[in-house]
Structure formats: structure tokens, C-alpha cells
Coordinates of C-alpha atoms and ligand atoms in Angstrom, one line a residue:
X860 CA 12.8 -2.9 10.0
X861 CA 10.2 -5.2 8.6
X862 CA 6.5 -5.9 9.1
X863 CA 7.2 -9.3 10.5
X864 CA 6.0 -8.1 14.0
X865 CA 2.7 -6.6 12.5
X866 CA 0.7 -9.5 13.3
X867 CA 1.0 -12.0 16.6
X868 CA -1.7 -14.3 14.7
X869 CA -4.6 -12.8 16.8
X870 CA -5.7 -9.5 14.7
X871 CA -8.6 -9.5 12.8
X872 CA -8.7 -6.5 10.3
X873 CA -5.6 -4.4 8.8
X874 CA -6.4 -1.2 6.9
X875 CA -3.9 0.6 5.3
X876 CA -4.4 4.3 4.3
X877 CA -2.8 7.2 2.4
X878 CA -3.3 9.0 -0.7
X879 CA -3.5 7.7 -4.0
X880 CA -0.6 6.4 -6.0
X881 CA 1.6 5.6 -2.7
X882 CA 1.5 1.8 -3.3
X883 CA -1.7 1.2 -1.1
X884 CA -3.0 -1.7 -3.1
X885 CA 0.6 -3.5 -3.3
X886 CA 1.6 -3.0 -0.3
X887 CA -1.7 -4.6 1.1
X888 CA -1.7 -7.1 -1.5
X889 CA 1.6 -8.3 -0.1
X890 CA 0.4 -8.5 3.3
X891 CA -2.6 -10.3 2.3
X892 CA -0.7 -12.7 0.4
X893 CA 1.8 -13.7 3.4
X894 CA -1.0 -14.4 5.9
X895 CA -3.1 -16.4 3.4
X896 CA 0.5 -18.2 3.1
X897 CA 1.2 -18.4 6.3
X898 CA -2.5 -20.4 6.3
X899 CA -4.9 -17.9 7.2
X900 CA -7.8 -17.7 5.3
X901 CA -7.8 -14.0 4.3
X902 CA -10.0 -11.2 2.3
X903 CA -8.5 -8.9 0.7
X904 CA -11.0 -6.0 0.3
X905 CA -10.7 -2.8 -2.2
X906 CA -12.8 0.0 -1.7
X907 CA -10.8 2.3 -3.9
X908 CA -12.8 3.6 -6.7
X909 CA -10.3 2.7 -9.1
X910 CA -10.4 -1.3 -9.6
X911 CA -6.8 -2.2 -8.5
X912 CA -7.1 -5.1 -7.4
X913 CA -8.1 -6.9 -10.5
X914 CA -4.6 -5.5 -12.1
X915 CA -2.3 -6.3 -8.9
X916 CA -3.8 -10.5 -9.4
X917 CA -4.1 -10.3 -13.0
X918 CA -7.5 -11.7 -12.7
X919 CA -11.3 -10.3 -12.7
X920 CA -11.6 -9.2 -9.2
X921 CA -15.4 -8.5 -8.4
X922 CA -18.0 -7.7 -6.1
X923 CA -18.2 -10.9 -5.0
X924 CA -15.5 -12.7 -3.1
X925 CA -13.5 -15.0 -5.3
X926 CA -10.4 -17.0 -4.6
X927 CA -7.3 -15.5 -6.0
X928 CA -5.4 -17.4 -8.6
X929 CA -2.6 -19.4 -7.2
X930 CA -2.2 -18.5 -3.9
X931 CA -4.2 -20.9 -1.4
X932 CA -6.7 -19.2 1.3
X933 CA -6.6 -16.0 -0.5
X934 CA -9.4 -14.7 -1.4
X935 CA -10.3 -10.7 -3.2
X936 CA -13.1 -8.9 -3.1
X937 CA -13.7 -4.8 -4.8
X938 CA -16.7 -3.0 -3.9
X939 CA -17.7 0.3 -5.4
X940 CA -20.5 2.7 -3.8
X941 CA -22.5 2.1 -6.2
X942 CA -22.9 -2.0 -5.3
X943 CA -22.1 -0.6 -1.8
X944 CA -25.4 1.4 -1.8
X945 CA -27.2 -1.5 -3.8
X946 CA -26.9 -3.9 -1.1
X947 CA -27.4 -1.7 1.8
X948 CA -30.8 -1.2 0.4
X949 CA -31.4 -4.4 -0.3
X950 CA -30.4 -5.3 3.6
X951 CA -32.1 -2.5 5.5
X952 CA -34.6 -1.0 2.5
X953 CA -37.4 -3.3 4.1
X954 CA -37.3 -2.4 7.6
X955 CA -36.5 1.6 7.3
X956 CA -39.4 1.6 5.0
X957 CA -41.9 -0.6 6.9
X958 CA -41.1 2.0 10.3
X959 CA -41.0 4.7 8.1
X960 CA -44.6 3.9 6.7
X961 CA -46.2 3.7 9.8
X962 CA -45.4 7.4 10.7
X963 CA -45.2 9.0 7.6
X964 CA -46.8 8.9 4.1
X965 CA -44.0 8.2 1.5
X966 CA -43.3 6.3 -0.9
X967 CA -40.6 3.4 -1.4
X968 CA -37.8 5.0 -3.4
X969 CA -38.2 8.5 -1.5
X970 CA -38.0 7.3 2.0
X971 CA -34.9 4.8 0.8
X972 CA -33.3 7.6 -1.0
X973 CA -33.6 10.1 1.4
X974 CA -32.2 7.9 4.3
X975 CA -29.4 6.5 1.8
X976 CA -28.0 10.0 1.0
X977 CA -27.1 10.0 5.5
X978 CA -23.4 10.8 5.0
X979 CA -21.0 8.0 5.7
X980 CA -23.7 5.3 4.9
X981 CA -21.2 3.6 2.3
X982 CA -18.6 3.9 4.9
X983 CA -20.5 2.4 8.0
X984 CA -22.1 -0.3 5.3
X985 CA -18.8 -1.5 4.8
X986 CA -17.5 -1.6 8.0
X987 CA -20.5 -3.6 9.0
X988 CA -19.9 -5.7 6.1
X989 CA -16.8 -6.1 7.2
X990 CA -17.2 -7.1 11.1
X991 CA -19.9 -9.7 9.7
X992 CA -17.6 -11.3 8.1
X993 CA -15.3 -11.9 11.2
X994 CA -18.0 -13.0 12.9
X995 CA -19.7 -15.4 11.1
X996 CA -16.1 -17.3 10.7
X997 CA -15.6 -16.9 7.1
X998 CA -12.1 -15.2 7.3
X999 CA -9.4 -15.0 9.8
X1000 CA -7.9 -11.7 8.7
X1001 CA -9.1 -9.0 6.6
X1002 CA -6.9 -7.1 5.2
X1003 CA -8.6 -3.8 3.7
X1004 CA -7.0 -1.3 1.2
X1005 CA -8.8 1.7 1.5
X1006 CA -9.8 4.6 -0.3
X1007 CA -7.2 7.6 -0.6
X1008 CA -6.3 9.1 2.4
X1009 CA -9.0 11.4 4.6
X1010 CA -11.6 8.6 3.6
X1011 CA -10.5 5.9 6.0
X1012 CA -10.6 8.3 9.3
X1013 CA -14.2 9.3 8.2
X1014 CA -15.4 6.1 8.8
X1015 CA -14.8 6.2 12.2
X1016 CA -16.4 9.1 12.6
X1017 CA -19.5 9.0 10.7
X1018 CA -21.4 6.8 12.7
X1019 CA -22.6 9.9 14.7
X1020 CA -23.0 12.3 11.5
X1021 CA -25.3 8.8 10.3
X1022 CA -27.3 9.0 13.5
X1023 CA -28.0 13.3 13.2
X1024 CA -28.4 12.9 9.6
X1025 CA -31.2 11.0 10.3
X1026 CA -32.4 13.2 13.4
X1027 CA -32.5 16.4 12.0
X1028 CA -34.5 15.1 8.7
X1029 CA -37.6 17.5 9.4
X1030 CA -40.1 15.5 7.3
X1031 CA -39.4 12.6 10.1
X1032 CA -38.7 14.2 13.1
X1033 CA -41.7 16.3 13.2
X1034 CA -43.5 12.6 12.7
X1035 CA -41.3 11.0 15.1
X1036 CA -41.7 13.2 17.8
X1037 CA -45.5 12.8 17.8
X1038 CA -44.8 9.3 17.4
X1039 CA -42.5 9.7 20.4
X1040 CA -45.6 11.1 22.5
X1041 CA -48.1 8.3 21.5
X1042 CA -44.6 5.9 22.3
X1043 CA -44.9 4.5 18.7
X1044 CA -41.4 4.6 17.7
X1045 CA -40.6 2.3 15.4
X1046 CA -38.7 4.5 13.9
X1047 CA -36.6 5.5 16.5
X1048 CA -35.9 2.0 17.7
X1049 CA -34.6 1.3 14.6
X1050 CA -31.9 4.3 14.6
X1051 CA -31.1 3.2 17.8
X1052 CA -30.7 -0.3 16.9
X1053 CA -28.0 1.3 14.0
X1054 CA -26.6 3.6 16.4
X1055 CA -26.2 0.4 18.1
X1056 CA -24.6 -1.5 15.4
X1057 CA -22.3 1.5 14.7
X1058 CA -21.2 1.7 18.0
X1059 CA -20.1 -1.8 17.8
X1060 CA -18.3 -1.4 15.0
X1061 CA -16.7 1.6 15.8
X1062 CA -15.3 -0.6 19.2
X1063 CA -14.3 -3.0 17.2
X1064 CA -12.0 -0.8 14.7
X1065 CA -10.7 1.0 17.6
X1066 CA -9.5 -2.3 19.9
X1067 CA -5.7 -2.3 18.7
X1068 CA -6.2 -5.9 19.9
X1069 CA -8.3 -6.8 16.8
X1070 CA -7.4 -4.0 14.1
X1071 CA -4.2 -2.4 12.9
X1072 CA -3.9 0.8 11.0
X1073 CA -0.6 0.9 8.4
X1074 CA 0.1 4.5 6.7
X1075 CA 1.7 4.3 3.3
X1076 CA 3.6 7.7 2.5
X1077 CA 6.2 8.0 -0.2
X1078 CA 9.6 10.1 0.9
X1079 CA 8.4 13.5 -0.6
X1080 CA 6.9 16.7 0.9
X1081 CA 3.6 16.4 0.2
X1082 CA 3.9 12.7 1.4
X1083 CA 5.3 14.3 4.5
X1084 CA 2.8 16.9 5.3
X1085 CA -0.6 14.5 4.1
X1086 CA 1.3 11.9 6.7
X1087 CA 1.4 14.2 9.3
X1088 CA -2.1 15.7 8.8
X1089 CA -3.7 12.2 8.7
X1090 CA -1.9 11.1 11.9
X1091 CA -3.0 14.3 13.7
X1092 CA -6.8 13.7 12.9
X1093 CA -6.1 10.2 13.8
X1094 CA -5.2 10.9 17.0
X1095 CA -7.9 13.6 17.4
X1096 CA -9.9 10.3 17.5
X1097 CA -8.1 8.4 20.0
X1098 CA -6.5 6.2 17.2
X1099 CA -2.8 5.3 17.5
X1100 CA -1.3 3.9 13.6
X1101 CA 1.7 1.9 14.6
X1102 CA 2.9 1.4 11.5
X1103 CA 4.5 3.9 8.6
X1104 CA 5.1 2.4 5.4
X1105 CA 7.8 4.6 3.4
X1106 CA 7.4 3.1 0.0
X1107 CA 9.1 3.9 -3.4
X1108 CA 13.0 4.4 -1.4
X1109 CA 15.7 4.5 -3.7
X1110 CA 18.3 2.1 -2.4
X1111 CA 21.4 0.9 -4.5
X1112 CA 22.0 4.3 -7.0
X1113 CA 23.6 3.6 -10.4
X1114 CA 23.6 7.3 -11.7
X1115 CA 23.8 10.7 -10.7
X1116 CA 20.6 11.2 -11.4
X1117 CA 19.0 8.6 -8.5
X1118 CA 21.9 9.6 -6.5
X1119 CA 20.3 13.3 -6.2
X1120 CA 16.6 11.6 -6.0
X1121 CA 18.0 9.7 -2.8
X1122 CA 19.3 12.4 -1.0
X1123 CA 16.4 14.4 -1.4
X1124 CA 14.3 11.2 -0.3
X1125 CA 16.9 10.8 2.5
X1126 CA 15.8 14.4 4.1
X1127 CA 11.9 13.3 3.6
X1128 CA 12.6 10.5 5.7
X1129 CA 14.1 12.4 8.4
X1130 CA 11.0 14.1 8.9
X1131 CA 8.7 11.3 8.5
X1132 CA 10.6 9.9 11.6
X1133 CA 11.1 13.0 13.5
X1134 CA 7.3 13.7 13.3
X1135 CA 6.5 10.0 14.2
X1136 CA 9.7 8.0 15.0
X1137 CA 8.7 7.8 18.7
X1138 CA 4.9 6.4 18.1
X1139 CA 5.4 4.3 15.0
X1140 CA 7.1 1.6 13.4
X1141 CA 8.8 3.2 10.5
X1142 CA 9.5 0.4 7.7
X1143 CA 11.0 1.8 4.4
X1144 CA 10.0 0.3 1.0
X1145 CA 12.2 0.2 -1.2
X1146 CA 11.4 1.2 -5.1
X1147 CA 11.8 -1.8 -7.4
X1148 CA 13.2 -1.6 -10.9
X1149 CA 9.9 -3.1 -12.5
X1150 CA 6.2 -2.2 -11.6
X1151 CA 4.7 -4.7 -9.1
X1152 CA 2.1 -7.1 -10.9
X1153 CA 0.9 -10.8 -10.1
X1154 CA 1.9 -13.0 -7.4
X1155 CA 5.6 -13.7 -8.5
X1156 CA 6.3 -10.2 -8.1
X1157 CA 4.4 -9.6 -4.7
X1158 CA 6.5 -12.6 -3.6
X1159 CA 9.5 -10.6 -4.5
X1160 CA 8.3 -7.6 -2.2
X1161 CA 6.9 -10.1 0.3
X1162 CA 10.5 -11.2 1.3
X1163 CA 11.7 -7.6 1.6
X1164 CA 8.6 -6.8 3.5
X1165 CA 8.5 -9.6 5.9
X1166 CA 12.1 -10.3 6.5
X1167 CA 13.4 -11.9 9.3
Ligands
ADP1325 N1 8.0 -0.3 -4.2 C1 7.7 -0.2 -5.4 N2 8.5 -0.3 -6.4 C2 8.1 -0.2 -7.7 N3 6.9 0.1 -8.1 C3 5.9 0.2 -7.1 C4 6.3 0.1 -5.8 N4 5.1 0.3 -5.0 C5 4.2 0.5 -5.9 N5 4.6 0.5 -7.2 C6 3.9 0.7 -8.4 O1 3.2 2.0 -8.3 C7 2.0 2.0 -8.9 C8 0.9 2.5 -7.8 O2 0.9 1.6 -6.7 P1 -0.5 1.2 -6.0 O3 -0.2 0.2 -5.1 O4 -1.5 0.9 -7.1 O5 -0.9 2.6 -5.3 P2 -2.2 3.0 -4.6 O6 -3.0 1.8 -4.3 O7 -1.8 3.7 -3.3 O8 -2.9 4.0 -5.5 C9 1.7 0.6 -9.3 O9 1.9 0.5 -10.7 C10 2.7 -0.2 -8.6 O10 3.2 -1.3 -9.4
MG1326 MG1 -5.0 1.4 -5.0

């Protein structure tokens, strides 16, 4: 089975998830390189602490979008919280402080600050970044290599802890509820112009018509039980992942040695499709003599990936 179906042309955003190490970044590499082949101008996006993306092209890879080297409409991008918080300041700094002024005495930095600590604000920043980019036309596809495993469910969730964070700060609510009685709310009407935004976003991630979650596991236990834990808190929030990438399979053994390592892979993979055979695609990878580095050698996983 390949990953050939994974896309009818229409989707918008692909995340793929898991813990570190699996083969996030190449396996997302891959798929970004056979769209912008197949003539879709795509983003790859990184939000993995560790640059990887910069390795996997063989090219500086920055916060700003640049075309990759040799492949047409490609184009990477890595963001880090640090540039992640940077620029959500920069976008909403302005107008959280100008509401927040008008209830409360504080200054710049401490109002910014405090409201920029909100759990999930990196999270919901990029995902807004993210859906803006859809919209304003600049991509067809986005294909979005996440941050180890746990983080990518969070952002779905963390619209709401966003919203209470903000709620619950007592410095502001006690102001914004006397605002609330004089019905000067600026404050408020921005939250709920995020809680808006959010809840946009959140629609938008969750319409299987637009975005498509791949799991990369390797054929181990741990692979097998963080598989199974992420699914089940996926599904906790109505989220269905379609597709289980089962990366690093031993295929053609030459010794003893990977004969052993493939049987014990072998009885990994059972599991991984008796947990989620019935829900998901399960597409095994398998593990390549050499390490997987710069465009010729994506190609090489490409037609193994996207076969028939
Ligand atoms: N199928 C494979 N065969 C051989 N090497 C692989 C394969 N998949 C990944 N690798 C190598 O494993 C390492 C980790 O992969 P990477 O995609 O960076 O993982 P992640 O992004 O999940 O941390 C890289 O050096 C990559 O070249
Ligand atoms: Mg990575």
C-alpha cells in the first residue's frame, strides 16, 4: 500500500505527527516534494525545535519562506517559538495593549507578556499562520511536519485553554467585569474576536475535506503503544488519522542479524494493524541502506512512497 490515494488534489493542509526520530521530517519532505512535482505550489513548514529541514534540502532553511533548491513550486519554511512569539506580538501586541490600556493601568511589555504566556498561543499562532496562508492564495498545499508527538493534538485543543487563560487572569477580569457593567468591553470583544478566529481554525483542521493527519510510528513497542495513545486522544477529539506510516521496515535481509530484527518488526506490525487496521491506511516504509538527505534521495523514497 502506498500514499498515492492520500490526496484527490482538493486538500489543503497535511500534518504528520509522532515522536521524535521516526522519520517525521522525511517522510513529509517526500510528500511535499511530490505535490510541488506534481505542480502544486507547496509549503513545507517545520515547527520542530530541532532545525531539520535545513539538513533534509541541504540548504539554509529559515524563518522566512524560501524556495527549495531544485525542485520547482517548492518552497520551506522553519519556525521556532521564539520567532513564533516574536511575530505574534508584533501582529496582535498593538491591539491587546490598546484594549488592555483602556481598563487597566499597565505597562507595554507586562500586559504583552502576561497575555503571551496563554498556553497554546505558539500553537494557535501557527495554525492561524497557517490558514492565512491558504487563504490569501499563496500555496495550494501545506504540508506541515510537526513537533514530536502529544504537541500536534494540543493544538486543537488549546484554543479553549487560550480563551480561559485569558478569563481567569484576575488582574483583568476584575477590570473587565466592571468594564462589562459600564458595557466598555474592548477587551472582551477582542477575546471574542480570537475565540472567533480559533474557532475557525479549529473547523478548518477538523474538515477531513481540507486537512489530513498521517502518523509516523516505527515497528517497535514503544512505537506501538505512543501510536495507540496518540490515536486514542485523537479520537477523544472527534479526529479520525487515516493514515499510519510504519517507517524504518526491514525488507530484503542479508544476515542473521536483520533476519531476527525483522521478525521482531514483523510482530510490531501485527499490532499496529490490529489496533488500527480497520480505521487506517497502514503504509509500511521500508528502512533504506543510506540515511535520507537532499532531493535525489527523497526521490528515491518518493517512488516507494507514491507507487502506483
Ligand atoms: N526509511 C528510512 N530509511 C533510512 N533512514 C531513514 C528512514 N527514515 C528516516 N531515516 C533517517 O532517520 C533519521 C531521522 O529521521 P527524521 O525524518 O529526521 O525523523 P523525525 O523528523 O521524526 O525526528 C534521519 O537521519 C533520516 O535520514
Ligand atoms: Mg524532524
Amino acid at each position: 500500500m502506498s500514499l498515492s490515494q492520500l490526496d484527490d488534489g482538493k486538500k489543503r493542509v497535511l500534518m504528520f505527527g509522532g515522536k521524535g526520530g521516526v522519520g517525521k521530517t522525511t517522510c513529509s519532505a517526500t510528500t511535499a516534494l511530490h505535490y510541488a512535482s506534481l505542480g502544486r505550489r507547496t509549503l513545507i513548514i517545520s515547527s520542530d525545535l530541532t532545525p531539520s529541514l535545513s539538513d533534509m534540502f541541504e540548504m539554509e532553511v529559515g524563518p522566512t519562506e524560501k524556495p527549495v533548491k531544485g525542485v520547482d513550486n517548492l518552497y520551506a519554511l522553519e519556525i521556532g517559538p521564539d520567532e513564533v512569539m516574536k511575530r505574534w506580538k508584533e501582529k496582535f501586541g498593538p491591539e491587546i495593549y490598546e484594549a488592555a490600556c483602556s481598563l487597566i493601568d499597565m505597562e507595554y511589555d507586562e500586559v504583552i507578556d502576561y497575555v503571551g504566556m496563554a498556553p497554546g498561543i505558539q500553537e494557535e499562532f501557527m495554525l492561524d499562520y497557517v490558514l492565512e496562508r491558504i487563504k490569501d492564495g499563496s500555496y495550494d498545499l501545506i504540508v506541515w511536519d510537526t513537533a514530536p508527538a502529544g504537541d500536534t493534538l494540543r493544538l486543537l485543543e488549546l484554543p479553549h485553554k487560550f480563551i480561559a487563560h485569558l478569563r481567569i487572569a484576575p488582574k483583568v477580569y476584575l477590570q473587565v467585569k466592571d468594564a462589562f457593567k459600564l458595557k466598555k468591553v474592548p477587551f472582551l470583544n477582542i477575546i471574542e474576536g480570537w475565540k472567533a478566529l480559533a474557532e475557525e481554525v479549529s473547523s478548518f483542521m477538523r474538515d477531513p475535506q481540507n486537512t489530513e493527519f498521517i502518523l509516523v510510528t516505527i515497528p517497535e513497542g514503544l512505537g506501538v503503544y505512543q501510536a495507540r495513545r496518540l490515536v486514542k486522544e485523537f479520537e477523544g477529539f472527534g479526529l479520525q488519522i487515516r493514515y499510519l506510516l510504519v517507517n524504518n521496515v526491514i525488507k530484503n535481509p542479508d544476515s542473521d542479524f536483520y533476519s531476527q530484527r525483522m521478525e521482531m518488526q514483523r510482530k510490531y506490525i501485527d499490532m499496529l494493524s490490529n489496533d488500527h487496521g480497520d480505521r487506517m491506511k497502514l503504509i509500511e516504509v521500508p528502512l533504506f541502506p543510506h540515511e535520507i538527505k537532499g532531493v535525489e534521495s527523497l526521490r528515491e523514497l518518493e517512488a516507494v512512497l507514491f507507487a502506483g
